[in-house]
Amino acid sequence: MNELNVSLLPGDADRALMVGRVWRDGAAGGPAVVAVRRGEMFDITRHAATVSDLFERSDAVAVVGSAEGESLGMAGALLEAAVQGRPGPNGLRLLAPCDLQAIKACGVTFAVSLLERVIEERAKGDPARAAALRNEIQECIGADLSTIKPGSEMADKLKQDFLARRRWSQYMDVGIGADAEVVSKSQPMSAVAHGDDVGLHPSSRWNNPEPEIVLAVNSRGQVLGATLGNDVNVRDIEGRRALLLGKSKDYNGSCAIGPFIRLFDDRFTMDTLRGTEVGLLIEGGDDGFRLAGSSRMREISRDPLDLVSQVCGRHHQYPDGFMLFLGTMFSPIKDRDAEGGGFTHHLGDRVSISASALGTLVNRVQRSDQIAPWTFGVRALYQNLARRGFLSALTKAVAA
């Protein structure tokens, strides 16, 4: 296995148990659920026609670990081909590893991201005001927000102080208040995969990637595993008005997930995630710009399982499960085009998001109205599965 493949797959790929989706060409072409064992992909669609149904099975880990299926080759070769924009072995194309699941996102879960959201709100979408506001707000806060537990007595005291000074923000409310920010990031089946283009809303002039860990959760609220995600952030649209949050989150290519979902086992657990560092590398396609950073999960203000409980429970059910972005502490502020102008994407930027236990997710940045349109939704999926004779696999999955 070459150096590129090692970086795209988990560092212990020979022992990692992963699941994903690929598109198979030919007369019986369509999406296939694949198990990745020791770096090799096996088509297990006849055992579980969708990843959502696989995760509903009580024996999901055993199915991914041992179910028989046609070998589709080595995962590393497919991931490398995707980065280079070409089909993989046997014409395979990588898909996002989720399908029917809702795609949710938690925001303002790190102190740094809280600060940047407040700046967006005060700047009203104008990046030129960000630098001055950053200094002003940091001086005004006068506290290390990362040490404040959301919903605590200390958090409430800080809130009352800021209210008295008329400095309180809706972002501080979800950052250190009892209730987490939970939004619908994208629609089921709409996430783009490793190697695909992510999109920027055509009207955005201030934007950035958000490298995050994404949890895979079934309908019973059980976290089965995790993967990587890019919660593309158009800062000016959300910053102009909070009511534009939906527009700033959900549009073509606004969400990348992958490459594969790694399932929890004795080697990879929730505690592994709690200690994970998520790296980000932005490489400019037209100006040689380079920016690297990271998010350290140990600095998250809310535990991942607390975030899951705020999303689902007696108050809200997800019959097909959901994917949950956990938020990021990385908000790039390095000047790019002008002094004091901060960071914003250029078309053609290459974004790499990595974690040693999860591999690397690579995408290029384009406008959302210039990338491939999203045409294959839930209805198309079921029509395809019916044509290929896989609907019986869904029945078996439900029975299991």
Coordinates of C-alpha atoms in Angstrom, one line a residue:
M1 CA 0.0 0.0 0.0
N2 CA 1.5 3.4 -1.0
E3 CA 1.9 6.5 1.1
L4 CA -1.2 8.2 -0.3
N5 CA -3.4 5.2 0.5
V6 CA -2.1 5.1 4.1
S7 CA -3.1 8.7 4.7
L8 CA -6.5 8.2 3.1
L9 CA -7.4 5.2 5.2
P10 CA -7.1 4.9 9.0
G11 CA -3.6 4.3 10.4
D12 CA -4.7 0.8 11.5
A13 CA -6.8 0.1 8.4
D14 CA -5.8 -3.6 8.6
R15 CA -7.7 -3.9 11.8
A16 CA -10.5 -1.3 11.3
L17 CA -14.0 -2.4 10.6
M18 CA -15.7 0.0 8.2
V19 CA -18.8 0.3 6.1
G20 CA -19.5 2.5 3.0
R21 CA -21.3 2.8 -0.3
V22 CA -20.1 2.6 -3.9
W23 CA -21.8 3.0 -7.2
R24 CA -21.4 -0.1 -9.4
D25 CA -21.7 0.2 -13.2
G26 CA -23.2 -2.3 -15.6
A27 CA -26.6 -3.8 -16.3
A28 CA -27.3 -4.2 -12.6
G29 CA -25.7 -0.8 -11.8
G30 CA -26.5 1.2 -8.7
P31 CA -25.5 1.8 -5.1
A32 CA -24.0 -1.0 -3.2
V33 CA -23.3 -1.3 0.6
V34 CA -19.7 -2.4 1.2
A35 CA -17.9 -3.8 4.2
V36 CA -14.2 -2.9 4.4
R37 CA -12.1 -5.5 6.1
R38 CA -8.3 -5.4 6.2
G39 CA -8.6 -2.7 3.6
E40 CA -10.6 -4.8 1.1
M41 CA -14.1 -4.0 0.0
F42 CA -16.9 -6.6 -0.1
D43 CA -20.4 -6.0 -1.5
I44 CA -22.9 -7.0 1.3
T45 CA -25.9 -5.4 -0.4
R46 CA -27.8 -8.7 -0.4
H47 CA -27.5 -8.8 3.4
A48 CA -28.5 -5.1 3.9
A49 CA -29.7 -3.1 0.9
T50 CA -29.1 0.3 2.7
V51 CA -26.7 1.4 5.4
S52 CA -29.7 2.7 7.3
D53 CA -31.2 -0.8 7.4
L54 CA -27.8 -2.4 8.3
F55 CA -27.6 -0.1 11.4
E56 CA -31.0 -1.3 12.5
R57 CA -29.8 -4.9 12.7
S58 CA -28.8 -6.2 16.1
D59 CA -26.0 -8.0 14.4
A60 CA -24.7 -5.1 12.3
V61 CA -21.1 -5.4 13.5
A62 CA -21.1 -9.2 12.8
V63 CA -22.6 -8.6 9.3
V64 CA -19.9 -6.1 8.4
G65 CA -17.2 -8.2 10.0
S66 CA -18.0 -11.6 8.4
A67 CA -20.9 -11.6 5.9
E68 CA -20.0 -13.1 2.5
G69 CA -19.9 -10.8 -0.4
E70 CA -18.1 -10.2 -3.7
S71 CA -14.7 -8.7 -3.4
L72 CA -14.6 -5.3 -5.1
G73 CA -10.9 -4.7 -4.6
M74 CA -8.8 -2.6 -2.2
A75 CA -10.4 0.5 -0.6
G76 CA -7.2 2.5 -0.9
A77 CA -7.1 2.3 -4.7
L78 CA -10.7 3.6 -4.9
L79 CA -10.0 6.5 -2.5
E80 CA -6.9 7.4 -4.5
A81 CA -8.8 7.3 -7.8
A82 CA -11.6 9.5 -6.2
V83 CA -9.0 12.2 -5.3
Q84 CA -7.7 12.2 -8.9
G85 CA -11.3 12.5 -10.2
R86 CA -11.4 9.2 -12.0
P87 CA -13.4 5.9 -11.5
G88 CA -11.8 3.3 -9.3
P89 CA -11.2 -0.4 -10.1
N90 CA -14.0 -2.0 -12.2
G91 CA -15.5 1.4 -12.7
L92 CA -16.5 1.8 -9.1
R93 CA -17.4 5.3 -7.8
L94 CA -17.3 6.2 -4.1
L95 CA -20.6 7.5 -2.5
A96 CA -21.2 9.1 0.8
P97 CA -21.4 6.3 3.4
C98 CA -24.9 7.2 4.6
D99 CA -28.2 7.0 2.7
L100 CA -31.7 7.2 4.3
Q101 CA -30.4 8.8 7.5
A102 CA -31.3 12.4 8.3
I103 CA -28.2 14.7 8.3
K104 CA -28.1 16.9 11.5
A105 CA -25.4 19.2 12.8
C106 CA -24.6 20.7 16.2
G107 CA -23.1 24.2 16.2
V108 CA -21.2 26.3 18.6
T109 CA -19.8 23.4 20.5
F110 CA -16.3 24.8 20.9
A111 CA -15.2 28.1 22.5
V112 CA -13.4 29.3 19.3
S113 CA -16.4 28.6 17.1
L114 CA -18.6 30.5 19.6
L115 CA -16.4 33.5 19.3
E116 CA -16.5 33.4 15.5
R117 CA -20.3 33.0 15.4
V118 CA -20.7 36.1 17.6
I119 CA -18.4 38.0 15.2
E120 CA -20.4 36.9 12.2
E121 CA -23.6 38.2 13.9
R122 CA -22.0 41.6 14.8
A123 CA -20.3 41.9 11.4
K124 CA -23.7 41.4 9.6
G125 CA -21.9 39.3 7.0
D126 CA -19.2 41.8 6.3
P127 CA -15.7 40.1 6.6
A128 CA -13.9 43.5 6.6
R129 CA -15.2 44.1 10.1
A130 CA -14.2 40.8 11.6
A131 CA -10.7 41.6 12.8
A132 CA -11.7 44.7 14.8
L133 CA -14.7 42.9 16.2
R134 CA -12.6 39.9 17.3
N135 CA -10.4 42.1 19.4
E136 CA -13.4 44.0 20.9
I137 CA -15.3 40.8 21.8
Q138 CA -12.4 39.0 23.3
E139 CA -11.7 42.0 25.5
C140 CA -15.3 42.3 26.5
I141 CA -15.7 38.6 27.4
G142 CA -12.6 38.5 29.6
A143 CA -12.9 34.8 30.3
D144 CA -11.8 31.5 28.8
L145 CA -15.1 30.2 27.5
S146 CA -13.6 26.7 27.1
T147 CA -13.6 26.4 30.9
I148 CA -17.3 27.2 31.2
K149 CA -19.7 24.2 31.3
P150 CA -22.9 24.9 29.3
G151 CA -25.9 25.3 31.6
S152 CA -23.8 25.7 34.7
E153 CA -24.2 28.3 37.4
M154 CA -21.0 30.0 36.1
A155 CA -22.5 30.1 32.6
D156 CA -25.7 31.7 33.9
K157 CA -23.8 34.3 35.9
L158 CA -21.9 35.2 32.7
K159 CA -25.2 35.5 30.8
Q160 CA -26.7 37.8 33.4
D161 CA -23.6 40.0 33.3
F162 CA -23.7 40.3 29.5
L163 CA -27.5 40.9 29.5
A164 CA -26.9 43.8 31.9
R165 CA -24.3 45.2 29.5
R166 CA -26.6 44.5 26.5
R167 CA -23.9 42.3 25.0
W168 CA -25.7 39.0 25.0
S169 CA -25.8 37.0 21.7
Q170 CA -28.0 34.2 20.5
Y171 CA -24.8 32.3 19.8
M172 CA -23.7 32.6 23.4
D173 CA -27.0 31.3 24.4
V174 CA -26.5 28.0 22.6
G175 CA -22.8 28.0 23.3
I176 CA -22.9 28.1 27.1
G177 CA -26.6 27.7 27.7
A178 CA -28.4 24.5 28.6
D179 CA -29.7 23.8 25.1
A180 CA -27.4 22.9 22.2
E181 CA -27.8 24.3 18.7
V182 CA -29.1 21.5 16.5
V183 CA -29.9 22.1 12.8
S184 CA -30.8 20.1 9.8
K185 CA -27.7 20.3 7.7
S186 CA -28.8 18.5 4.6
Q187 CA -31.3 16.1 3.2
P188 CA -31.0 12.3 3.2
M189 CA -29.1 11.1 0.2
S190 CA -27.7 14.6 -0.6
A191 CA -24.2 14.4 1.0
V192 CA -21.3 14.3 -1.4
A193 CA -18.5 11.8 -1.1
H194 CA -14.7 11.8 -0.7
G195 CA -13.3 13.1 -4.0
D196 CA -16.5 15.0 -5.0
D197 CA -16.8 18.8 -5.3
V198 CA -18.4 20.6 -2.3
G199 CA -20.4 23.7 -3.1
L200 CA -20.5 27.3 -2.0
H201 CA -23.8 29.2 -2.3
P202 CA -23.5 31.5 -5.3
S203 CA -24.3 34.6 -3.3
S204 CA -21.7 33.9 -0.6
R205 CA -18.5 36.0 -0.5
W206 CA -17.3 34.9 3.0
N207 CA -17.0 31.2 3.7
N208 CA -14.8 28.4 5.0
P209 CA -14.7 24.6 5.6
E210 CA -15.6 23.1 8.9
P211 CA -13.8 19.9 9.7
E212 CA -15.9 17.7 12.0
I213 CA -16.4 14.2 13.3
V214 CA -19.8 12.8 12.3
L215 CA -21.6 10.1 14.3
A216 CA -23.7 7.4 12.8
V217 CA -26.8 6.9 15.0
N218 CA -29.6 4.4 14.4
S219 CA -33.3 4.8 15.2
R220 CA -32.8 3.6 18.8
G221 CA -30.3 6.4 19.5
Q222 CA -27.4 3.9 19.5
V223 CA -24.1 5.3 18.1
L224 CA -22.7 2.6 15.8
G225 CA -19.6 4.4 14.6
A226 CA -18.2 7.6 13.2
T227 CA -16.7 9.2 10.1
L228 CA -15.5 12.6 8.9
G229 CA -17.4 15.6 7.5
N230 CA -17.1 19.0 6.0
D231 CA -19.9 21.2 7.2
V232 CA -19.3 23.9 4.6
N233 CA -19.9 27.3 6.2
V234 CA -21.1 30.4 4.4
R235 CA -20.5 33.0 7.0
D236 CA -21.9 36.0 5.4
I237 CA -25.4 34.6 4.7
E238 CA -25.9 33.3 8.3
G239 CA -24.2 36.4 9.7
R240 CA -26.6 38.8 8.0
R241 CA -29.7 37.4 9.7
A242 CA -30.3 34.3 11.9
L243 CA -33.5 33.5 9.8
L244 CA -31.2 32.7 6.9
L245 CA -29.6 29.8 8.8
G246 CA -31.5 27.3 6.7
K247 CA -30.3 28.9 3.4
S248 CA -26.8 28.9 4.7
K249 CA -26.8 25.3 5.6
D250 CA -28.8 23.3 3.0
Y251 CA -28.0 23.7 -0.7
N252 CA -26.2 21.6 -3.4
G253 CA -22.9 20.3 -2.2
S254 CA -23.0 21.9 1.3
C255 CA -22.2 18.7 3.0
A256 CA -19.4 16.1 2.5
I257 CA -19.2 12.9 4.5
G258 CA -16.7 10.0 4.4
P259 CA -14.8 8.2 3.2
F260 CA -16.2 5.3 5.3
I261 CA -18.0 4.9 8.6
R262 CA -15.8 3.1 11.1
L263 CA -17.8 0.9 13.5
F264 CA -17.1 0.8 17.2
D265 CA -15.3 -2.2 18.5
D266 CA -12.7 -3.1 21.2
R267 CA -10.1 -0.9 19.4
F268 CA -12.2 2.0 18.4
T269 CA -14.6 3.4 20.9
M270 CA -16.4 6.6 22.0
D271 CA -13.4 7.4 24.2
T272 CA -11.2 7.1 21.1
L273 CA -13.3 9.9 19.6
R274 CA -13.1 12.0 22.7
G275 CA -9.4 12.0 22.4
T276 CA -9.2 12.5 18.6
E277 CA -7.6 15.4 16.8
V278 CA -9.2 16.4 13.5
G279 CA -6.8 18.0 11.1
L280 CA -7.5 20.4 8.2
L281 CA -5.4 21.4 5.2
I282 CA -6.6 24.0 2.7
E283 CA -4.5 24.2 -0.5
G284 CA -5.3 27.0 -2.9
G285 CA -5.9 26.0 -6.5
D286 CA -5.1 29.4 -8.0
D287 CA -2.8 31.3 -5.5
G288 CA -0.6 28.7 -3.8
F289 CA -2.4 29.5 -0.5
R290 CA -1.9 27.0 2.3
L291 CA -3.6 26.8 5.7
A292 CA -3.4 24.0 8.2
G293 CA -5.2 23.7 11.5
S294 CA -6.9 21.2 13.8
S295 CA -9.8 20.6 16.2
R296 CA -9.1 18.8 19.4
M297 CA -12.2 16.9 20.5
R298 CA -11.1 17.1 24.2
E299 CA -11.9 20.8 24.0
I300 CA -15.6 20.3 23.0
S301 CA -17.9 21.9 25.4
R302 CA -20.6 19.2 25.3
D303 CA -20.0 15.5 25.4
P304 CA -20.9 13.7 22.1
L305 CA -23.5 11.5 23.8
D306 CA -25.1 14.6 25.4
L307 CA -25.5 16.0 21.9
V308 CA -27.0 12.8 20.6
S309 CA -29.6 12.9 23.5
Q310 CA -30.5 16.5 22.6
V311 CA -31.2 15.4 19.0
C312 CA -33.3 12.3 19.6
G313 CA -35.4 10.7 22.3
R314 CA -39.0 10.9 23.4
H315 CA -39.0 14.5 22.1
H316 CA -37.9 13.5 18.5
Q317 CA -37.6 10.2 16.7
Y318 CA -35.6 9.3 13.6
P319 CA -37.0 6.1 12.2
D320 CA -34.2 5.8 9.6
G321 CA -31.4 7.0 12.0
F322 CA -29.3 10.1 11.5
M323 CA -25.8 11.4 10.9
L324 CA -24.7 14.0 13.5
F325 CA -22.0 16.6 12.9
L326 CA -20.4 17.4 16.3
G327 CA -19.1 20.9 15.5
T328 CA -15.6 22.3 15.1
M329 CA -13.2 24.5 16.9
F330 CA -11.5 25.5 13.6
S331 CA -12.5 28.9 12.2
P332 CA -9.8 30.1 9.8
I333 CA -8.9 33.7 10.2
K334 CA -5.6 33.9 8.3
D335 CA -5.6 36.8 5.9
R336 CA -5.8 35.6 2.3
D337 CA -6.7 38.3 -0.2
A338 CA -6.1 41.5 1.8
E339 CA -4.7 42.5 5.2
G340 CA -7.4 42.3 7.8
G341 CA -9.7 40.5 5.3
G342 CA -9.4 37.1 6.9
F343 CA -10.0 33.9 5.1
T344 CA -12.5 32.9 2.4
H345 CA -12.5 30.1 -0.1
H346 CA -11.3 30.5 -3.7
L347 CA -12.9 28.2 -6.3
G348 CA -10.6 25.2 -6.8
D349 CA -9.4 25.0 -3.2
R350 CA -8.6 21.5 -2.1
V351 CA -9.8 20.7 1.4
S352 CA -8.4 17.7 3.3
I353 CA -9.9 16.7 6.6
S354 CA -8.2 13.9 8.5
A355 CA -8.0 11.9 11.7
S356 CA -5.7 9.0 12.4
A357 CA -8.5 6.6 13.3
L358 CA -10.8 7.6 10.4
G359 CA -8.6 8.4 7.4
T360 CA -8.9 11.5 5.2
L361 CA -11.8 13.2 3.4
V362 CA -10.7 15.2 0.4
N363 CA -12.9 17.6 -1.6
R364 CA -12.5 20.5 -4.0
V365 CA -14.5 23.7 -3.7
Q366 CA -16.8 25.0 -6.5
R367 CA -20.0 27.0 -6.7
S368 CA -23.1 25.0 -5.8
D369 CA -24.8 25.9 -9.1
Q370 CA -21.8 24.7 -11.1
I371 CA -21.2 21.2 -9.5
A372 CA -23.1 18.1 -10.5
P373 CA -26.8 18.4 -9.6
W374 CA -28.3 16.1 -7.0
T375 CA -30.7 13.8 -8.8
F376 CA -30.6 10.4 -7.1
G377 CA -32.8 10.6 -4.0
V378 CA -34.8 8.2 -1.9
R379 CA -37.4 7.4 -4.6
A380 CA -34.7 6.7 -7.2
L381 CA -32.9 4.5 -4.6
Y382 CA -35.9 2.3 -4.1
Q383 CA -36.7 2.1 -7.8
N384 CA -33.1 1.0 -8.3
L385 CA -33.2 -1.6 -5.5
A386 CA -36.4 -3.0 -6.8
R387 CA -35.0 -3.4 -10.3
R388 CA -32.0 -5.2 -9.0
G389 CA -34.0 -7.5 -6.7
F390 CA -32.6 -6.2 -3.5
L391 CA -35.8 -5.2 -1.7
S392 CA -35.9 -8.7 -0.1
A393 CA -32.7 -7.7 1.7
L394 CA -34.6 -4.9 3.4
T395 CA -37.2 -7.3 4.6
K396 CA -34.5 -9.6 6.1
A397 CA -32.8 -6.6 7.7
V398 CA -36.1 -5.6 9.4
A399 CA -36.6 -9.2 10.6
A400 CA -33.1 -9.3 12.1

